[in-house]
Amino acid sequence: MNRHTATGTSLFAIVPVAVVGSATYALAPGGKFDGPASALLVAGSLTGALIGVSLSAKFTDHGLRLTFAIVSGLLGARLIVPLGLGAGSKALTLTLGAVITLVLLGFFGGVLSGLLGIGGSGVLVAVMVITLGTEQALAQGIALTAVIPTALVGAAAYRRRGQVAVRPGITAGLVGAAVAVPASTIALAVPSTVLRAVFGAFLLLMAARTLVRQRRTRRALATA
């Protein structure tokens, strides 16, 4: 499966996961959901996703993955070493600055999703925590809801290019949706600072995994 098909398939697969996950965040006791904030993200992300898909053919796989690894690594380290972030706010006040920030974050998150697939969502959550001061669970709940239309638009664009593996996408989506309920429930029960550190470690792991895969790929090409 080439990079473009992998990206399109990941966007296709994340839709049921995001639906189940966001519903769990919204309906569970102590759930985290902010419809207006998610709508503002979507206002920027739909256009961003289409731009990301159109740009995907113009970037090399190595350049994209390296950029993603660097950004994910830096954000992950920032979340693990909070440097005064605190537990984060349990509610997001939609000031003019927050509104503009959410739309811009949605746009750039959409571009990343169109270029990289689901990896763009993780970056979006981290940036929300750092720039808007929201607690980790709230940021994840807001982002999960916004992912649904964003991923649908991106997956549809890749599908028109024949770059979505439907069967693997359905399988991955169903498995992910089944895991989403317990995973979201656990996330809601964990203290915000702990959840933030775990998410930061996840981003660091993604960055390291991406770099290792890139190194192996370059070695294989060099010896071919």
PDB file of C-alpha atoms in Angstrom:
ATOM      1  CA  MET A   1       0.000   0.000   0.000  1.00  0.00           C
ATOM      2  CA  ASN A   2       1.583   3.297  -1.075  1.00  0.00           C
ATOM      3  CA  ARG A   3       1.619   6.424   1.085  1.00  0.00           C
ATOM      4  CA  HIS A   4      -1.373   8.097  -0.547  1.00  0.00           C
ATOM      5  CA  THR A   5      -3.551   5.003  -0.234  1.00  0.00           C
ATOM      6  CA  ALA A   6      -2.444   4.549   3.370  1.00  0.00           C
ATOM      7  CA  THR A   7      -3.394   8.152   4.143  1.00  0.00           C
ATOM      8  CA  GLY A   8      -6.777   7.884   2.427  1.00  0.00           C
ATOM      9  CA  THR A   9      -7.518   4.587   4.145  1.00  0.00           C
ATOM     10  CA  SER A  10      -6.589   5.945   7.568  1.00  0.00           C
ATOM     11  CA  LEU A  11      -8.976   8.888   7.086  1.00  0.00           C
ATOM     12  CA  PHE A  12     -11.712   6.473   6.022  1.00  0.00           C
ATOM     13  CA  ALA A  13     -11.087   4.201   9.023  1.00  0.00           C
ATOM     14  CA  ILE A  14     -11.008   6.971  11.619  1.00  0.00           C
ATOM     15  CA  VAL A  15     -14.610   8.074  10.961  1.00  0.00           C
ATOM     16  CA  PRO A  16     -16.387   5.323  12.983  1.00  0.00           C
ATOM     17  CA  VAL A  17     -13.718   5.573  15.674  1.00  0.00           C
ATOM     18  CA  ALA A  18     -14.282   9.315  16.004  1.00  0.00           C
ATOM     19  CA  VAL A  19     -18.077   8.907  16.046  1.00  0.00           C
ATOM     20  CA  VAL A  20     -17.990   6.358  18.872  1.00  0.00           C
ATOM     21  CA  GLY A  21     -15.236   8.165  20.748  1.00  0.00           C
ATOM     22  CA  SER A  22     -16.867  11.593  20.606  1.00  0.00           C
ATOM     23  CA  ALA A  23     -20.221  10.123  21.678  1.00  0.00           C
ATOM     24  CA  THR A  24     -18.523   8.494  24.660  1.00  0.00           C
ATOM     25  CA  TYR A  25     -16.837  11.760  25.614  1.00  0.00           C
ATOM     26  CA  ALA A  26     -20.149  13.625  25.342  1.00  0.00           C
ATOM     27  CA  LEU A  27     -22.448  11.142  27.103  1.00  0.00           C
ATOM     28  CA  ALA A  28     -20.288   9.572  29.800  1.00  0.00           C
ATOM     29  CA  PRO A  29     -20.490  10.987  33.355  1.00  0.00           C
ATOM     30  CA  GLY A  30     -18.009  13.829  33.477  1.00  0.00           C
ATOM     31  CA  GLY A  31     -17.937  13.824  29.690  1.00  0.00           C
ATOM     32  CA  LYS A  32     -16.005  16.423  27.748  1.00  0.00           C
ATOM     33  CA  PHE A  33     -17.796  18.019  24.819  1.00  0.00           C
ATOM     34  CA  ASP A  34     -17.930  21.531  23.358  1.00  0.00           C
ATOM     35  CA  GLY A  35     -20.044  21.722  20.215  1.00  0.00           C
ATOM     36  CA  PRO A  36     -19.320  25.372  19.345  1.00  0.00           C
ATOM     37  CA  ALA A  37     -15.561  24.844  19.691  1.00  0.00           C
ATOM     38  CA  SER A  38     -15.704  21.739  17.487  1.00  0.00           C
ATOM     39  CA  ALA A  39     -17.760  23.656  14.907  1.00  0.00           C
ATOM     40  CA  LEU A  40     -15.110  26.383  14.773  1.00  0.00           C
ATOM     41  CA  LEU A  41     -12.420  23.771  14.173  1.00  0.00           C
ATOM     42  CA  VAL A  42     -14.516  22.274  11.383  1.00  0.00           C
ATOM     43  CA  ALA A  43     -14.988  25.719   9.816  1.00  0.00           C
ATOM     44  CA  GLY A  44     -11.275  25.743   9.099  1.00  0.00           C
ATOM     45  CA  SER A  45     -10.551  22.033   8.765  1.00  0.00           C
ATOM     46  CA  LEU A  46     -12.813  21.225   5.809  1.00  0.00           C
ATOM     47  CA  THR A  47     -10.960  23.609   3.517  1.00  0.00           C
ATOM     48  CA  GLY A  48      -7.651  22.575   5.042  1.00  0.00           C
ATOM     49  CA  ALA A  49      -8.311  18.880   4.394  1.00  0.00           C
ATOM     50  CA  LEU A  50      -9.002  19.468   0.697  1.00  0.00           C
ATOM     51  CA  ILE A  51      -5.850  21.565   0.383  1.00  0.00           C
ATOM     52  CA  GLY A  52      -3.853  18.869   2.175  1.00  0.00           C
ATOM     53  CA  VAL A  53      -5.096  16.179  -0.205  1.00  0.00           C
ATOM     54  CA  SER A  54      -4.250  18.312  -3.255  1.00  0.00           C
ATOM     55  CA  LEU A  55      -0.779  19.063  -1.882  1.00  0.00           C
ATOM     56  CA  SER A  56       0.001  15.457  -0.964  1.00  0.00           C
ATOM     57  CA  ALA A  57       1.242  14.596  -4.450  1.00  0.00           C
ATOM     58  CA  LYS A  58       3.711  17.507  -4.401  1.00  0.00           C
ATOM     59  CA  PHE A  59       5.637  16.415  -1.312  1.00  0.00           C
ATOM     60  CA  THR A  60       8.042  13.525  -1.017  1.00  0.00           C
ATOM     61  CA  ASP A  61       7.263  10.809   1.487  1.00  0.00           C
ATOM     62  CA  HIS A  62      10.572  11.424   3.255  1.00  0.00           C
ATOM     63  CA  GLY A  63       9.958  15.148   3.669  1.00  0.00           C
ATOM     64  CA  LEU A  64       6.433  14.697   4.989  1.00  0.00           C
ATOM     65  CA  ARG A  65       7.332  11.988   7.465  1.00  0.00           C
ATOM     66  CA  LEU A  66      10.398  13.825   8.703  1.00  0.00           C
ATOM     67  CA  THR A  67       8.393  17.008   9.265  1.00  0.00           C
ATOM     68  CA  PHE A  68       5.677  15.066  11.078  1.00  0.00           C
ATOM     69  CA  ALA A  69       8.236  13.327  13.289  1.00  0.00           C
ATOM     70  CA  ILE A  70       9.900  16.605  14.264  1.00  0.00           C
ATOM     71  CA  VAL A  71       6.616  18.387  15.016  1.00  0.00           C
ATOM     72  CA  SER A  72       5.201  15.415  16.940  1.00  0.00           C
ATOM     73  CA  GLY A  73       8.409  15.002  18.908  1.00  0.00           C
ATOM     74  CA  LEU A  74       8.552  18.652  19.931  1.00  0.00           C
ATOM     75  CA  LEU A  75       4.884  18.757  20.929  1.00  0.00           C
ATOM     76  CA  GLY A  76       5.159  15.468  22.796  1.00  0.00           C
ATOM     77  CA  ALA A  77       8.135  16.722  24.776  1.00  0.00           C
ATOM     78  CA  ARG A  78       6.270  19.938  25.573  1.00  0.00           C
ATOM     79  CA  LEU A  79       3.324  17.994  26.981  1.00  0.00           C
ATOM     80  CA  ILE A  80       5.511  15.729  29.091  1.00  0.00           C
ATOM     81  CA  VAL A  81       7.487  18.689  30.457  1.00  0.00           C
ATOM     82  CA  PRO A  82       4.523  21.067  30.990  1.00  0.00           C
ATOM     83  CA  LEU A  83       6.524  24.135  32.111  1.00  0.00           C
ATOM     84  CA  GLY A  84       3.608  25.822  33.858  1.00  0.00           C
ATOM     85  CA  LEU A  85       0.715  24.439  31.822  1.00  0.00           C
ATOM     86  CA  GLY A  86      -1.057  23.224  34.959  1.00  0.00           C
ATOM     87  CA  ALA A  87      -4.078  20.933  34.885  1.00  0.00           C
ATOM     88  CA  GLY A  88      -5.760  22.993  32.160  1.00  0.00           C
ATOM     89  CA  SER A  89      -9.160  24.637  31.951  1.00  0.00           C
ATOM     90  CA  LYS A  90     -12.281  22.457  32.193  1.00  0.00           C
ATOM     91  CA  ALA A  91     -14.197  24.848  29.927  1.00  0.00           C
ATOM     92  CA  LEU A  92     -13.212  26.908  26.909  1.00  0.00           C
ATOM     93  CA  THR A  93     -14.315  30.549  26.857  1.00  0.00           C
ATOM     94  CA  LEU A  94     -14.916  31.596  23.251  1.00  0.00           C
ATOM     95  CA  THR A  95     -13.303  35.008  23.210  1.00  0.00           C
ATOM     96  CA  LEU A  96     -12.495  36.586  19.851  1.00  0.00           C
ATOM     97  CA  GLY A  97      -8.923  35.375  20.198  1.00  0.00           C
ATOM     98  CA  ALA A  98     -10.064  31.831  20.974  1.00  0.00           C
ATOM     99  CA  VAL A  99     -12.444  31.833  17.998  1.00  0.00           C
ATOM    100  CA  ILE A 100      -9.706  32.931  15.592  1.00  0.00           C
ATOM    101  CA  THR A 101      -7.275  30.432  17.097  1.00  0.00           C
ATOM    102  CA  LEU A 102      -9.726  27.538  16.733  1.00  0.00           C
ATOM    103  CA  VAL A 103     -10.489  28.327  13.086  1.00  0.00           C
ATOM    104  CA  LEU A 104      -6.772  28.602  12.285  1.00  0.00           C
ATOM    105  CA  LEU A 105      -5.985  25.422  14.213  1.00  0.00           C
ATOM    106  CA  GLY A 106      -8.770  23.675  12.339  1.00  0.00           C
ATOM    107  CA  PHE A 107      -7.356  24.830   9.015  1.00  0.00           C
ATOM    108  CA  PHE A 108      -3.801  23.700   9.709  1.00  0.00           C
ATOM    109  CA  GLY A 109      -5.051  20.506  11.363  1.00  0.00           C
ATOM    110  CA  GLY A 110      -7.103  19.811   8.248  1.00  0.00           C
ATOM    111  CA  VAL A 111      -4.083  20.352   6.005  1.00  0.00           C
ATOM    112  CA  LEU A 112      -2.063  17.933   8.140  1.00  0.00           C
ATOM    113  CA  SER A 113      -4.877  15.384   8.074  1.00  0.00           C
ATOM    114  CA  GLY A 114      -5.084  15.636   4.298  1.00  0.00           C
ATOM    115  CA  LEU A 115      -1.330  15.176   4.022  1.00  0.00           C
ATOM    116  CA  LEU A 116      -0.729  12.621   6.770  1.00  0.00           C
ATOM    117  CA  GLY A 117      -4.058  11.025   7.670  1.00  0.00           C
ATOM    118  CA  ILE A 118      -4.957  10.591  11.331  1.00  0.00           C
ATOM    119  CA  GLY A 119      -1.581  11.897  12.484  1.00  0.00           C
ATOM    120  CA  GLY A 120      -2.814  15.443  11.995  1.00  0.00           C
ATOM    121  CA  SER A 121      -5.418  15.001  14.736  1.00  0.00           C
ATOM    122  CA  GLY A 122      -2.813  14.211  17.370  1.00  0.00           C
ATOM    123  CA  VAL A 123      -0.895  17.352  16.532  1.00  0.00           C
ATOM    124  CA  LEU A 124      -4.121  19.375  16.742  1.00  0.00           C
ATOM    125  CA  VAL A 125      -4.916  18.120  20.260  1.00  0.00           C
ATOM    126  CA  ALA A 126      -1.440  18.974  21.513  1.00  0.00           C
ATOM    127  CA  VAL A 127      -1.529  22.487  20.060  1.00  0.00           C
ATOM    128  CA  MET A 128      -4.952  23.127  21.616  1.00  0.00           C
ATOM    129  CA  VAL A 129      -3.660  22.169  25.058  1.00  0.00           C
ATOM    130  CA  ILE A 130      -0.579  24.363  24.689  1.00  0.00           C
ATOM    131  CA  THR A 131      -2.113  27.445  23.046  1.00  0.00           C
ATOM    132  CA  LEU A 132      -5.616  27.538  24.561  1.00  0.00           C
ATOM    133  CA  GLY A 133      -4.842  26.056  27.960  1.00  0.00           C
ATOM    134  CA  THR A 134      -7.612  23.444  27.812  1.00  0.00           C
ATOM    135  CA  GLU A 135      -7.341  20.281  29.842  1.00  0.00           C
ATOM    136  CA  GLN A 136      -6.260  17.230  27.872  1.00  0.00           C
ATOM    137  CA  ALA A 137      -9.602  15.376  27.954  1.00  0.00           C
ATOM    138  CA  LEU A 138     -11.544  18.432  26.771  1.00  0.00           C
ATOM    139  CA  ALA A 139      -9.117  18.997  23.893  1.00  0.00           C
ATOM    140  CA  GLN A 140      -9.479  15.357  22.857  1.00  0.00           C
ATOM    141  CA  GLY A 141     -13.276  15.537  23.010  1.00  0.00           C
ATOM    142  CA  ILE A 142     -13.368  18.714  20.918  1.00  0.00           C
ATOM    143  CA  ALA A 143     -10.927  17.312  18.359  1.00  0.00           C
ATOM    144  CA  LEU A 144     -12.698  13.935  18.068  1.00  0.00           C
ATOM    145  CA  THR A 145     -15.966  15.628  17.159  1.00  0.00           C
ATOM    146  CA  ALA A 146     -14.256  17.854  14.599  1.00  0.00           C
ATOM    147  CA  VAL A 147     -12.450  14.876  13.064  1.00  0.00           C
ATOM    148  CA  ILE A 148     -15.697  13.313  11.807  1.00  0.00           C
ATOM    149  CA  PRO A 149     -16.561  15.768   8.972  1.00  0.00           C
ATOM    150  CA  THR A 150     -12.890  16.504   8.319  1.00  0.00           C
ATOM    151  CA  ALA A 151     -12.022  12.837   7.799  1.00  0.00           C
ATOM    152  CA  LEU A 152     -15.127  12.300   5.660  1.00  0.00           C
ATOM    153  CA  VAL A 153     -14.133  15.128   3.317  1.00  0.00           C
ATOM    154  CA  GLY A 154     -10.514  13.967   3.129  1.00  0.00           C
ATOM    155  CA  ALA A 155     -11.437  10.308   2.616  1.00  0.00           C
ATOM    156  CA  ALA A 156     -13.926  11.230  -0.122  1.00  0.00           C
ATOM    157  CA  ALA A 157     -11.236  13.208  -1.947  1.00  0.00           C
ATOM    158  CA  TYR A 158      -8.809  10.275  -1.773  1.00  0.00           C
ATOM    159  CA  ARG A 159     -11.581   7.865  -2.786  1.00  0.00           C
ATOM    160  CA  ARG A 160     -12.193   9.849  -5.972  1.00  0.00           C
ATOM    161  CA  ARG A 161      -8.536   9.233  -6.783  1.00  0.00           C
ATOM    162  CA  GLY A 162      -8.888   5.516  -6.107  1.00  0.00           C
ATOM    163  CA  GLN A 163      -6.624   5.824  -3.072  1.00  0.00           C
ATOM    164  CA  VAL A 164      -8.756   4.219  -0.346  1.00  0.00           C
ATOM    165  CA  ALA A 165      -8.517   0.506   0.483  1.00  0.00           C
ATOM    166  CA  VAL A 166     -12.137   0.005   1.536  1.00  0.00           C
ATOM    167  CA  ARG A 167     -12.024  -3.452   3.128  1.00  0.00           C
ATOM    168  CA  PRO A 168      -8.940  -2.832   5.289  1.00  0.00           C
ATOM    169  CA  GLY A 169     -10.413   0.554   6.193  1.00  0.00           C
ATOM    170  CA  ILE A 170     -13.702  -0.982   7.316  1.00  0.00           C
ATOM    171  CA  THR A 171     -11.888  -3.622   9.368  1.00  0.00           C
ATOM    172  CA  ALA A 172      -9.629  -1.073  11.041  1.00  0.00           C
ATOM    173  CA  GLY A 173     -12.575   1.249  11.657  1.00  0.00           C
ATOM    174  CA  LEU A 174     -14.712  -1.421  13.312  1.00  0.00           C
ATOM    175  CA  VAL A 175     -11.871  -2.613  15.524  1.00  0.00           C
ATOM    176  CA  GLY A 176     -11.023   0.962  16.455  1.00  0.00           C
ATOM    177  CA  ALA A 177     -14.655   1.773  17.225  1.00  0.00           C
ATOM    178  CA  ALA A 178     -14.870  -1.221  19.566  1.00  0.00           C
ATOM    179  CA  VAL A 179     -11.772  -0.063  21.411  1.00  0.00           C
ATOM    180  CA  ALA A 180     -12.887   3.584  21.469  1.00  0.00           C
ATOM    181  CA  VAL A 181     -15.488   3.137  24.220  1.00  0.00           C
ATOM    182  CA  PRO A 182     -13.207   1.664  26.917  1.00  0.00           C
ATOM    183  CA  ALA A 183     -10.304   3.866  25.818  1.00  0.00           C
ATOM    184  CA  SER A 184     -12.404   7.036  26.039  1.00  0.00           C
ATOM    185  CA  THR A 185     -13.872   5.969  29.381  1.00  0.00           C
ATOM    186  CA  ILE A 186     -10.400   5.432  30.815  1.00  0.00           C
ATOM    187  CA  ALA A 187      -9.237   8.784  29.436  1.00  0.00           C
ATOM    188  CA  LEU A 188     -12.110  10.533  31.206  1.00  0.00           C
ATOM    189  CA  ALA A 189     -11.220   8.865  34.503  1.00  0.00           C
ATOM    190  CA  VAL A 190      -7.497   9.679  34.435  1.00  0.00           C
ATOM    191  CA  PRO A 191      -6.274  12.971  35.984  1.00  0.00           C
ATOM    192  CA  SER A 192      -5.658  15.602  33.313  1.00  0.00           C
ATOM    193  CA  THR A 193      -1.941  15.976  34.023  1.00  0.00           C
ATOM    194  CA  VAL A 194      -1.414  12.212  33.773  1.00  0.00           C
ATOM    195  CA  LEU A 195      -3.448  11.959  30.568  1.00  0.00           C
ATOM    196  CA  ARG A 196      -1.466  14.827  29.068  1.00  0.00           C
ATOM    197  CA  ALA A 197       1.840  13.116  29.868  1.00  0.00           C
ATOM    198  CA  VAL A 198       0.593   9.830  28.391  1.00  0.00           C
ATOM    199  CA  PHE A 199      -0.520  11.620  25.230  1.00  0.00           C
ATOM    200  CA  GLY A 200       2.855  13.354  25.031  1.00  0.00           C
ATOM    201  CA  ALA A 201       4.600   9.993  25.321  1.00  0.00           C
ATOM    202  CA  PHE A 202       2.351   8.684  22.539  1.00  0.00           C
ATOM    203  CA  LEU A 203       3.403  11.551  20.268  1.00  0.00           C
ATOM    204  CA  LEU A 204       7.061  10.881  21.043  1.00  0.00           C
ATOM    205  CA  LEU A 205       6.542   7.201  20.243  1.00  0.00           C
ATOM    206  CA  MET A 206       4.901   8.101  16.933  1.00  0.00           C
ATOM    207  CA  ALA A 207       7.812  10.398  16.107  1.00  0.00           C
ATOM    208  CA  ALA A 208      10.397   7.729  16.942  1.00  0.00           C
ATOM    209  CA  ARG A 209       8.504   5.074  14.985  1.00  0.00           C
ATOM    210  CA  THR A 210       8.297   7.354  11.959  1.00  0.00           C
ATOM    211  CA  LEU A 211      12.032   8.096  12.048  1.00  0.00           C
ATOM    212  CA  VAL A 212      12.914   4.407  12.389  1.00  0.00           C
ATOM    213  CA  ARG A 213      10.707   3.479   9.443  1.00  0.00           C
ATOM    214  CA  GLN A 214      12.194   6.272   7.354  1.00  0.00           C
ATOM    215  CA  ARG A 215      15.701   5.093   8.151  1.00  0.00           C
ATOM    216  CA  ARG A 216      14.871   1.517   7.197  1.00  0.00           C
ATOM    217  CA  THR A 217      13.267   2.653   3.959  1.00  0.00           C
ATOM    218  CA  ARG A 218      16.281   4.740   2.962  1.00  0.00           C
ATOM    219  CA  ARG A 219      18.634   1.861   3.778  1.00  0.00           C
ATOM    220  CA  ALA A 220      16.557  -0.502   1.673  1.00  0.00           C
ATOM    221  CA  LEU A 221      16.601   1.922  -1.257  1.00  0.00           C
ATOM    222  CA  ALA A 222      20.353   2.425  -0.897  1.00  0.00           C
ATOM    223  CA  THR A 223      21.062  -1.305  -1.050  1.00  0.00           C
ATOM    224  CA  ALA A 224      18.564  -2.046  -3.822  1.00  0.00           C
TER     225      ALA A 224
END
